[in-house]
């Protein structure tokens, strides 16, 4: 892995005290590399896992030309032979799905066919049954009711034998499991799960079940982190709350990096922080402390720490509950996906009208919490959730999207388009 120092030294305009979001992400992407390790899994167990090898289709899917409708199969040459406006064909048999097809209709003949049944030899077109009049063993239909090749699925049109079906790096979704099954593939190779250790720091933090002493807050960051990490399908090592005590912190960092690929902490990375977190992070490895030009989430530590010959990537996130979520989604998520070997596209930003004005200063990226909904005119619009303080976790709970206001962007007028990143995903 390239060292943080070597990556940073290549940047001409590097300023750790006012680092643009895009530059921080570029540094992270340059430092992070996929972990090695592959396992073989039954396809049902591979949901949300990262495919470790290209899958090439061993068969044609479908294996034969077949009918897309219940109807009558025939040779389209007979459409023009008919000359007039009506075609009349004699039924010589029935083709059911799953039958090996032996029928060979001749001139002026047709085969009654069901959806999925193999096309009889010489037939290239199916007229749906609702378009024909059946008269004894003869069907009649208008010649212009169908064109040559209609309602026929071609062999290999879904997946052709020898062609790539899924590429390594794919995070497997429900459709992919079905696709693998359609190829008859029972097991596939996936990357091993990432191990991520996380803990909270701060003397004011109490765990659920403990009395809330004066001046204290319950530790919520470990729970949001738990949820966000679960969504990424990593193995979690929840190390609890670690007190602002040098020995306890050092032991926690060492245990974390000896047992995990990545370590995520929250709190203790602010400027003028009266604790030991930053000093210990710096002592255990190659760590840099950033003030990122963003809101919320300004302070962040990033680097690699080591102990007893084991190394882990470190993300020291801010303490404020919204800042933890924002920095996780906009820095950590992509980095962990990269470590998992996932070839994940950046999440789309969609332009939506802002229902009201939003104040914004150029020179930093803002991630306001938004509610995307249809306005009275039926058009989608977005409004902020209300109080945007980095400690107001309710804003994340109420929101269904981030309103991403770019680095250069200034204030937004009501009705102007803003970029929105939607929380909810179908698959
Ligand atoms: P810090 O970054 O340590 O200065 O913390 C910033 C703010 O976030 C302070 O108000 C902390 O009390 C709060 N905070 C830090 N860690 C947590 C946590 N795990 N859960 C909830 N609030 C936290
Ligand atoms: Mg603190």
XYZ file of N, CA and C in Angstrom, residues 95-197:
309
model
N -47.363 -27.348 -28.805
C -46.038 -27.318 -28.162
C -46.187 -26.756 -26.759
N -45.873 -27.577 -25.761
C -45.960 -27.143 -24.364
C -44.569 -26.791 -23.845
N -44.529 -25.873 -22.863
C -43.245 -25.535 -22.244
C -42.658 -26.795 -21.636
N -41.378 -27.009 -21.886
C -40.718 -28.185 -21.317
C -40.681 -29.364 -22.255
N -41.470 -29.326 -23.350
C -41.413 -30.419 -24.333
C -40.149 -30.284 -25.173
N -39.526 -31.415 -25.464
C -38.492 -31.397 -26.503
C -39.267 -31.339 -27.811
N -38.950 -30.384 -28.674
C -39.828 -30.125 -29.817
C -39.478 -30.984 -31.032
N -40.465 -31.762 -31.519
C -40.213 -32.609 -32.687
C -41.106 -32.234 -33.865
N -42.108 -31.381 -33.610
C -43.050 -31.038 -34.692
C -42.365 -30.224 -35.785
N -42.669 -30.576 -37.036
C -42.127 -29.803 -38.162
C -43.304 -29.409 -39.058
N -43.920 -28.262 -38.781
C -45.074 -27.883 -39.597
C -44.653 -27.570 -41.037
N -45.497 -27.886 -41.962
C -45.210 -27.626 -43.380
C -45.865 -26.327 -43.808
N -45.908 -26.143 -45.131
C -46.510 -24.939 -45.698
C -47.988 -24.854 -45.314
N -48.452 -23.676 -44.888
C -49.866 -23.514 -44.534
C -50.219 -24.135 -43.193
N -49.205 -24.533 -42.420
C -49.484 -25.175 -41.128
C -48.949 -24.348 -39.961
N -49.554 -24.598 -38.809
C -49.142 -23.894 -37.595
C -49.167 -24.854 -36.417
N -48.468 -24.463 -35.342
C -48.459 -25.271 -34.110
C -48.957 -24.378 -32.980
N -49.942 -24.897 -32.247
C -50.389 -24.188 -31.060
C -49.236 -24.225 -30.050
N -48.881 -23.056 -29.476
C -47.669 -23.013 -28.633
C -47.933 -22.229 -27.347
N -47.323 -22.684 -26.261
C -47.475 -22.028 -24.962
C -46.213 -21.207 -24.667
N -46.352 -20.247 -23.794
C -45.218 -19.395 -23.409
C -44.075 -20.264 -22.893
N -42.888 -20.039 -23.445
C -41.706 -20.775 -22.995
C -41.459 -22.051 -23.757
N -42.441 -22.482 -24.577
C -42.232 -23.712 -25.342
C -41.247 -23.458 -26.480
N -40.470 -24.495 -26.809
C -39.468 -24.389 -27.873
C -40.176 -24.150 -29.205
N -39.642 -23.223 -30.005
C -40.222 -22.949 -31.319
C -40.037 -24.180 -32.207
N -41.103 -24.630 -32.883
C -40.955 -25.763 -33.806
C -40.027 -25.388 -34.968
N -39.405 -26.399 -35.558
C -38.482 -26.162 -36.673
C -39.176 -25.357 -37.765
N -38.486 -24.374 -38.314
C -39.020 -23.586 -39.431
C -39.907 -22.432 -38.994
N -40.298 -22.365 -37.721
C -41.180 -21.280 -37.253
C -40.343 -20.154 -36.657
N -40.720 -18.906 -36.970
C -39.986 -17.767 -36.419
C -40.910 -16.720 -35.808
N -42.214 -16.964 -35.830
C -43.166 -15.944 -35.409
C -44.307 -16.610 -34.634
N -44.821 -15.868 -33.629
C -45.982 -16.378 -32.883
C -47.078 -15.320 -32.932
N -48.277 -15.753 -33.312
C -49.439 -14.860 -33.241
C -50.159 -15.179 -31.918
N -50.328 -14.162 -31.061
C -50.992 -14.431 -29.785
C -52.402 -14.961 -30.001
N -52.847 -15.842 -29.104
C -54.136 -16.522 -29.329
C -55.307 -15.552 -29.394
N -55.173 -14.388 -28.711
C -56.302 -13.458 -28.719
C -56.490 -12.763 -30.062
N -55.532 -12.929 -30.982
C -55.661 -12.295 -32.305
C -56.195 -13.244 -33.379
N -56.485 -14.474 -33.010
C -56.907 -15.438 -34.048
C -58.342 -15.900 -33.816
N -58.972 -16.291 -34.913
C -60.276 -16.981 -34.833
C -59.995 -18.449 -35.105
N -60.426 -19.309 -34.184
C -60.208 -20.743 -34.384
C -61.482 -21.333 -34.969
N -61.288 -22.067 -36.055
C -62.430 -22.647 -36.754
C -62.071 -24.099 -37.019
N -62.494 -25.008 -36.121
C -62.091 -26.412 -36.230
C -60.596 -26.517 -36.060
N -59.876 -27.068 -37.066
C -58.419 -27.170 -36.952
C -57.714 -26.053 -37.732
N -58.466 -24.996 -38.001
C -57.874 -23.889 -38.766
C -57.914 -22.591 -37.946
N -56.834 -21.794 -38.049
C -56.885 -20.463 -37.433
C -56.859 -19.427 -38.549
N -57.524 -18.295 -38.292
C -57.516 -17.172 -39.244
C -57.169 -15.909 -38.481
N -56.334 -15.079 -39.084
C -56.001 -13.799 -38.457
C -55.586 -12.802 -39.535
N -55.670 -11.510 -39.185
C -55.301 -10.444 -40.124
C -53.794 -10.473 -40.333
N -53.352 -10.399 -41.560
C -51.919 -10.489 -41.877
C -51.112 -9.376 -41.212
N -51.757 -8.228 -40.957
C -50.995 -7.131 -40.345
C -51.071 -7.147 -38.810
N -51.623 -8.235 -38.256
C -51.719 -8.320 -36.787
C -50.365 -8.666 -36.167
N -49.430 -9.092 -37.002
C -48.145 -9.558 -36.477
C -47.064 -9.318 -37.537
N -45.819 -9.076 -37.064
C -44.702 -8.949 -38.015
C -43.754 -10.119 -37.824
N -42.944 -10.365 -38.843
C -41.991 -11.486 -38.783
C -41.131 -11.370 -37.520
N -40.996 -12.465 -36.783
C -40.127 -12.488 -35.596
C -40.813 -12.070 -34.319
N -42.075 -11.627 -34.412
C -42.766 -11.180 -33.198
C -42.966 -12.332 -32.207
N -42.903 -11.991 -30.939
C -43.245 -12.902 -29.829
C -42.376 -14.161 -29.789
N -41.169 -14.008 -30.331
C -40.220 -15.113 -30.257
C -39.021 -14.637 -29.467
N -38.610 -15.418 -28.456
C -37.383 -15.111 -27.716
C -36.262 -15.914 -28.348
N -35.161 -15.230 -28.608
C -34.055 -15.909 -29.287
C -33.152 -16.635 -28.304
N -32.664 -17.749 -28.740
C -31.671 -18.500 -27.970
C -30.523 -17.559 -27.575
N -30.147 -17.572 -26.300
C -28.991 -16.780 -25.839
C -29.254 -15.291 -25.734
N -30.522 -14.848 -25.909
C -30.753 -13.398 -25.895
C -30.577 -12.822 -24.486
N -30.791 -13.620 -23.457
C -30.583 -13.161 -22.087
C -29.078 -13.220 -21.781
N -28.513 -14.396 -21.893
C -27.077 -14.580 -21.656
C -26.541 -15.539 -22.719
N -25.514 -15.106 -23.427
C -24.951 -15.971 -24.467
C -23.771 -16.750 -23.906
N -23.702 -18.018 -24.244
C -22.619 -18.889 -23.809
C -21.262 -18.277 -24.154
N -20.348 -18.264 -23.155
C -18.997 -17.742 -23.393
C -18.875 -16.242 -23.185
N -20.004 -15.578 -22.987
C -19.956 -14.118 -22.789
C -19.946 -13.798 -21.286
N -19.329 -12.651 -20.871
C -19.326 -12.319 -19.442
C -20.748 -12.082 -18.925
N -21.061 -12.717 -17.820
C -22.398 -12.548 -17.234
C -22.328 -11.559 -16.069
N -21.329 -11.703 -15.210
C -21.135 -10.792 -14.076
C -19.631 -10.567 -13.921
N -19.258 -9.333 -13.588
C -17.834 -9.018 -13.480
C -17.384 -9.053 -12.020
N -16.129 -9.443 -11.814
C -15.532 -9.401 -10.474
C -15.703 -7.998 -9.920
N -15.975 -7.923 -8.617
C -16.153 -6.614 -7.985
C -17.616 -6.253 -7.812
N -18.482 -7.053 -8.421
C -19.905 -6.765 -8.327
C -20.411 -7.078 -6.920
N -21.158 -6.180 -6.339
C -21.829 -6.454 -5.069
C -23.142 -7.139 -5.449
N -23.285 -8.395 -5.032
C -24.371 -9.224 -5.570
C -25.731 -8.818 -5.027
N -26.648 -8.623 -5.948
C -28.008 -8.199 -5.619
C -28.960 -9.344 -5.938
N -30.236 -9.197 -5.529
C -31.170 -10.307 -5.766
C -31.198 -10.768 -7.224
N -31.190 -9.834 -8.173
C -31.249 -10.236 -9.581
C -30.038 -11.085 -9.959
N -28.883 -10.779 -9.339
C -27.672 -11.524 -9.680
C -27.741 -12.967 -9.181
N -28.361 -13.145 -8.008
C -28.516 -14.523 -7.502
C -29.375 -15.317 -8.490
N -30.442 -14.703 -8.968
C -31.319 -15.366 -9.943
C -30.584 -15.620 -11.251
N -29.785 -14.650 -11.647
C -29.038 -14.798 -12.898
C -28.054 -15.973 -12.805
N -27.371 -16.078 -11.669
C -26.437 -17.195 -11.472
C -27.200 -18.514 -11.491
N -28.365 -18.528 -10.854
C -29.186 -19.742 -10.856
C -29.606 -20.099 -12.281
N -29.927 -19.085 -13.091
C -30.365 -19.370 -14.466
C -29.243 -19.989 -15.292
N -28.016 -19.811 -14.822
C -26.871 -20.423 -15.505
C -26.544 -21.797 -14.925
N -27.274 -22.190 -13.889
C -27.025 -23.483 -13.258
C -25.823 -23.454 -12.336
N -25.386 -22.254 -11.934
C -24.199 -22.138 -11.078
C -24.628 -22.183 -9.609
N -24.093 -23.143 -8.866
C -24.522 -23.349 -7.478
C -23.680 -22.559 -6.485
N -22.401 -22.420 -6.798
C -21.477 -21.768 -5.865
C -20.586 -20.792 -6.620
N -20.191 -19.732 -5.925
C -19.294 -18.765 -6.555
C -18.241 -18.309 -5.549
N -17.189 -17.714 -6.092
C -16.115 -17.192 -5.230
C -16.405 -15.724 -4.913
N -16.362 -15.406 -3.622
C -16.548 -14.014 -3.195
C -15.370 -13.611 -2.324
N -15.170 -12.300 -2.217
C -14.125 -11.793 -1.334
C -14.513 -12.078 0.110
N -13.531 -12.281 0.933
C -13.838 -12.489 2.354
C -14.452 -11.211 2.923
N -15.210 -11.389 4.008
C -15.826 -10.213 4.636
C -14.760 -9.351 5.277
N -15.022 -8.060 5.238
C -14.118 -7.120 5.889
C -14.400 -7.142 7.389
N -13.358 -6.991 8.199
C -13.556 -6.886 9.652
C -13.340 -5.435 10.062
N -14.336 -4.887 10.694
C -14.261 -3.472 11.081
C -14.490 -3.348 12.585
N -13.496 -2.770 13.275
C -13.631 -2.533 14.722
C -13.993 -1.072 14.940
